[in-house]
Amino acid sequence: MRLLLVEDSKRLRETLTLALKRTGYAVDATGDGQEGLWMAEDNPYDAAILDIMLPSLDGLQILKKLRDGGNETPVMFLTARDRVDDRVLGLRTGADDYLVKPFALEELLARVEVLCRRAYQQASSEVEVADLRLDTAARVVSRGERPLELTAREFALLEYLMLRQGHIVSRTQIEEHIYDDMVSPMSNVVDSAICALRRKIAVGVNPAPLIHTRRGQGYVLEAREP
Amino acid sequence: MKSIRRRLTVWLLGSLTLLWLGVSVGIYTSVQHSLLKTVDAELAVSARTIRFSWDQNEVVPPDAGRPRGRKPPPQRLFNFEDPASALGFQIWTVEGELQESSASLSDVEMPVPGPVSKTPVFTTLTLEGGERYRAMQYRIGSPGRGKGGNRPGSRGSAEGASGNLMVSIVRDLQSVDQALSSLLSGILIVGGIAAAGGVVLVGLSLSNGLRPLKSLAEQTRSIDAENLHARFENEEAPVELRPVYEQLNDLIHRLETSFERERRFSSDLAHEMRTPVAELRMLSEVALKWPDESEEDTHTDTLAIANQLDSMIENLLALARWESGDFEFQREPVSLEAIVRKLWGRFSLQAEKKNLDAGLKLLAGNAVLETDEGMFSHILSNLLSNAVEYTPEGGRIRCLVHADGMEVINSAPDLTEEMVTQMFERYWRADVARSDGVHSGLGLSLARSCARALGLTLTAQLDGGELHIQLKDEAASSSHHGSKEE
């Protein structure tokens, strides 16, 4: 899942980015409102976290411009403005969530997770494909009865594929949603990651393959009849 | 408890009672005086009658118990002969021996008149039995029987001139006393009714008169900290209370402004504290969640946040102290040129790094201000720090020394008029300062509070893309002249 974080406090921005990345999200962060708007318009983020009081363009204006432009990326406001009027204004402008500073990291992660699920119309935190089960809240994966050990990036990749099960997911889409700006578009990082993920989920005796390659198109995760 | 109503009631009722007593005493005395004058006039008429009868040797009738062989009394003396009559007379020798007495006084023992002359004296006699009489007493000559003899009131002889008999004509005052008694009863009854009516009327009048005060009290009760936008309705207020209403409305306006400022300040403070606290919390939670990957930067950041919060609290305390006036200044002559040179040293390196064109211009020779050097330095340091901080790379800073203060000018291409009007508000910060976590937004507000405390004015204006901040002592006289530029 790829997130946009627009927060003017440098320390908070960096710490949050670190926490989100370690949780498995790809994060693009900026402290400037105008830059945040450009990033949101140019990239297909799964969710955006915006501060309200920002240099050059405030969070409310960013959100309004996004919504006016037809961008439906789920947005959460992260702000020190705690008055009811502020919350109401934020939500009415089109925000999907509103979190007041200071906040608990776990609460932020849970809310971000909900926002990401909402992007894929997934109400429950559990996703199942055949005997492969992924819990986005507990951040655990199992196949049959066996729990699987995945890195944060692998977990994010599997989560993305499972949330879009049955749909072809292109390499570009994977790059856009799982990797942030730091990944070179020319690298074969996606293929390598898919390969590693296939190995990790292929547990048990004669397991059925779930990640299938569509040549020239991308990958699709689905259970197929033997 | 002191009560205007109670005090007014006591005063009004007391005044009305005193007024009533005065009027009553006046009426009573006046009527009494009038009645006695009437009685006195009656006595004077009787005196003339007796004198005439005396001259005619008609006094005293033989049936009065002292037969003197005189002819029966004429009709005009009947009033004295009737035992039921209120009128009577008695005649004594100067030695006090009763010579003659009218039949109406046959059973009455009148006191012997004191020494009297021929000029009548009117007096009121009270007998042992309590009966009161009005008496007209005077001296006459002894009864000379004949035209050449002495006659009462005769002025024809030496004996008559001095007189050897004393006449006392009296009138019973019973009817007068009854009239006065009736008058007194009337006064008391009317007074009692008036008193009862007075209490009711005074009560009603006070209730009516004090209604505006009651209304004022009710309106005052309805105003609290949440309701300071309300104002006293003084359209219907009496003229006497209008200044009170106006003062109260002014007071509430000031309170509202003050409350609003404090609310905004509290809200701003909470807002400003939230971000560093959120940073601190995130750093701690991330360090706890991924302890193995905790970096040294985390500790550096934590310390920086602690310093920022500490600085914010120190600034707030200083602001509160200076705004409350609870600060003692040590005024001394301060050379403006010397202080600018001293302070500029702190910022020169930073200015060089940003390639700023900085200069000092002395417009008033050796300008000296009588002020607190420490606090003045704080203000100027803040102004210079801001100038260096916010002037863009390659920009210009000028520090002008006037006879009555300082002026700091710096390039500010991004600043708008609106931003200049807001820059002295607490927590206002230029956009570029927001994300660094160093500026609290209290500097200029603090500087202005310090300036006010020193009796200086700190103002800002935008002119041709340059910000001019002036720190002036309006009262200072420009005694220094000359100009040189470095």
mmCIF file of C-alpha atoms in Angstrom, chain A residues 2-111:
data_model
loop_
_atom_site.group_PDB
_atom_site.id
_atom_site.type_symbol
_atom_site.label_atom_id
_atom_site.label_comp_id
_atom_site.label_asym_id
_atom_site.label_seq_id
_atom_site.Cartn_x
_atom_site.Cartn_y
_atom_site.Cartn_z
ATOM 1 C CA ARG A 2 1.335 3.384 -0.896
ATOM 2 C CA LEU A 3 0.643 6.394 1.255
ATOM 3 C CA LEU A 4 1.113 10.121 0.930
ATOM 4 C CA LEU A 5 2.063 12.014 4.096
ATOM 5 C CA VAL A 6 1.922 15.813 4.080
ATOM 6 C CA GLU A 7 3.074 17.132 7.445
ATOM 7 C CA ASP A 8 4.971 20.382 8.067
ATOM 8 C CA SER A 9 6.647 19.276 11.277
ATOM 9 C CA LYS A 10 9.879 17.770 10.002
ATOM 10 C CA ARG A 11 10.458 15.547 13.014
ATOM 11 C CA LEU A 12 6.916 14.203 13.036
ATOM 12 C CA ARG A 13 7.005 13.667 9.298
ATOM 13 C CA GLU A 14 10.220 11.698 9.452
ATOM 14 C CA THR A 15 9.162 9.621 12.444
ATOM 15 C CA LEU A 16 5.797 8.801 10.936
ATOM 16 C CA THR A 17 7.367 7.905 7.633
ATOM 17 C CA LEU A 18 9.728 5.580 9.420
ATOM 18 C CA ALA A 19 6.909 3.950 11.381
ATOM 19 C CA LEU A 20 4.695 3.517 8.321
ATOM 20 C CA LYS A 21 7.514 2.090 6.244
ATOM 21 C CA ARG A 22 8.413 -0.373 8.943
ATOM 22 C CA THR A 23 4.804 -1.426 9.045
ATOM 23 C CA GLY A 24 4.971 -2.231 5.350
ATOM 24 C CA TYR A 25 3.649 0.828 3.609
ATOM 25 C CA ALA A 26 5.341 2.666 0.834
ATOM 26 C CA VAL A 27 5.381 6.295 1.940
ATOM 27 C CA ASP A 28 5.965 9.529 0.081
ATOM 28 C CA ALA A 29 6.282 12.478 2.424
ATOM 29 C CA THR A 30 6.496 16.220 2.073
ATOM 30 C CA GLY A 31 6.175 19.269 4.314
ATOM 31 C CA ASP A 32 4.778 21.617 1.697
ATOM 32 C CA GLY A 33 1.101 21.861 0.798
ATOM 33 C CA GLN A 34 1.509 22.665 -2.886
ATOM 34 C CA GLU A 35 4.012 19.878 -3.353
ATOM 35 C CA GLY A 36 1.656 17.512 -1.528
ATOM 36 C CA LEU A 37 -1.135 18.400 -3.961
ATOM 37 C CA TRP A 38 1.066 17.744 -6.964
ATOM 38 C CA MET A 39 2.148 14.387 -5.549
ATOM 39 C CA ALA A 40 -1.440 13.372 -4.814
ATOM 40 C CA GLU A 41 -2.499 14.324 -8.325
ATOM 41 C CA ASP A 42 0.381 12.495 -9.974
ATOM 42 C CA ASN A 43 0.397 9.223 -8.022
ATOM 43 C CA PRO A 44 -2.291 6.641 -7.284
ATOM 44 C CA TYR A 45 -2.004 6.576 -3.492
ATOM 45 C CA ASP A 46 -4.047 4.102 -1.487
ATOM 46 C CA ALA A 47 -4.502 6.734 1.198
ATOM 47 C CA ALA A 48 -3.265 10.213 2.088
ATOM 48 C CA ILE A 49 -2.492 11.672 5.509
ATOM 49 C CA LEU A 50 -2.691 15.460 5.527
ATOM 50 C CA ASP A 51 -1.937 18.073 8.157
ATOM 51 C CA ILE A 52 -4.275 21.065 7.955
ATOM 52 C CA MET A 53 -1.959 23.969 8.701
ATOM 53 C CA LEU A 54 0.648 23.743 5.975
ATOM 54 C CA PRO A 55 2.912 26.200 4.213
ATOM 55 C CA SER A 56 1.778 27.491 0.808
ATOM 56 C CA LEU A 57 -1.467 25.451 0.661
ATOM 57 C CA ASP A 58 -3.367 24.148 3.653
ATOM 58 C CA GLY A 59 -4.710 20.616 3.989
ATOM 59 C CA LEU A 60 -8.319 21.642 3.434
ATOM 60 C CA GLN A 61 -7.438 23.304 0.147
ATOM 61 C CA ILE A 62 -5.455 20.261 -0.973
ATOM 62 C CA LEU A 63 -8.409 17.996 -0.240
ATOM 63 C CA LYS A 64 -10.878 20.312 -1.959
ATOM 64 C CA LYS A 65 -8.739 20.499 -5.084
ATOM 65 C CA LEU A 66 -8.355 16.710 -5.112
ATOM 66 C CA ARG A 67 -12.069 16.095 -4.765
ATOM 67 C CA ASP A 68 -12.889 18.801 -7.304
ATOM 68 C CA GLY A 69 -10.526 17.028 -9.687
ATOM 69 C CA GLY A 70 -12.315 13.717 -9.166
ATOM 70 C CA ASN A 71 -9.546 12.187 -7.053
ATOM 71 C CA GLU A 72 -11.194 9.823 -4.533
ATOM 72 C CA THR A 73 -8.073 8.762 -2.635
ATOM 73 C CA PRO A 74 -9.103 8.156 1.007
ATOM 74 C CA VAL A 75 -7.795 11.062 3.078
ATOM 75 C CA MET A 76 -7.154 11.367 6.785
ATOM 76 C CA PHE A 77 -6.484 14.701 8.455
ATOM 77 C CA LEU A 78 -3.782 14.651 11.081
ATOM 78 C CA THR A 79 -3.946 17.964 12.897
ATOM 79 C CA ALA A 80 -3.674 19.841 16.171
ATOM 80 C CA ARG A 81 -6.998 21.542 15.505
ATOM 81 C CA ASP A 82 -9.330 19.709 17.826
ATOM 82 C CA ARG A 83 -12.461 21.846 17.869
ATOM 83 C CA VAL A 84 -15.690 20.225 16.776
ATOM 84 C CA ASP A 85 -16.086 22.903 14.096
ATOM 85 C CA ASP A 86 -12.694 22.005 12.656
ATOM 86 C CA ARG A 87 -13.501 18.288 12.587
ATOM 87 C CA VAL A 88 -16.869 18.891 10.979
ATOM 88 C CA LEU A 89 -15.325 21.172 8.393
ATOM 89 C CA GLY A 90 -12.608 18.630 7.629
ATOM 90 C CA LEU A 91 -15.043 15.749 7.218
ATOM 91 C CA ARG A 92 -17.477 17.835 5.190
ATOM 92 C CA THR A 93 -14.709 18.920 2.869
ATOM 93 C CA GLY A 94 -14.360 15.255 1.961
ATOM 94 C CA ALA A 95 -11.982 13.722 4.476
ATOM 95 C CA ASP A 96 -12.553 10.077 5.373
ATOM 96 C CA ASP A 97 -11.014 10.361 8.822
ATOM 97 C CA TYR A 98 -9.748 12.956 11.298
ATOM 98 C CA LEU A 99 -7.104 12.347 13.942
ATOM 99 C CA VAL A 100 -6.039 14.968 16.480
ATOM 100 C CA LYS A 101 -2.448 15.378 17.638
ATOM 101 C CA PRO A 102 -0.999 13.983 19.784
ATOM 102 C CA PHE A 103 -2.146 10.487 18.867
ATOM 103 C CA ALA A 104 -1.160 6.891 19.516
ATOM 104 C CA LEU A 105 0.860 5.243 16.787
ATOM 105 C CA GLU A 106 -1.270 2.086 16.905
ATOM 106 C CA GLU A 107 -4.419 4.118 16.437
ATOM 107 C CA LEU A 108 -2.928 5.878 13.449
ATOM 108 C CA LEU A 109 -1.848 2.563 11.907
ATOM 109 C CA ALA A 110 -5.288 1.040 12.488
ATOM 110 C CA ARG A 111 -7.011 4.004 10.903
#
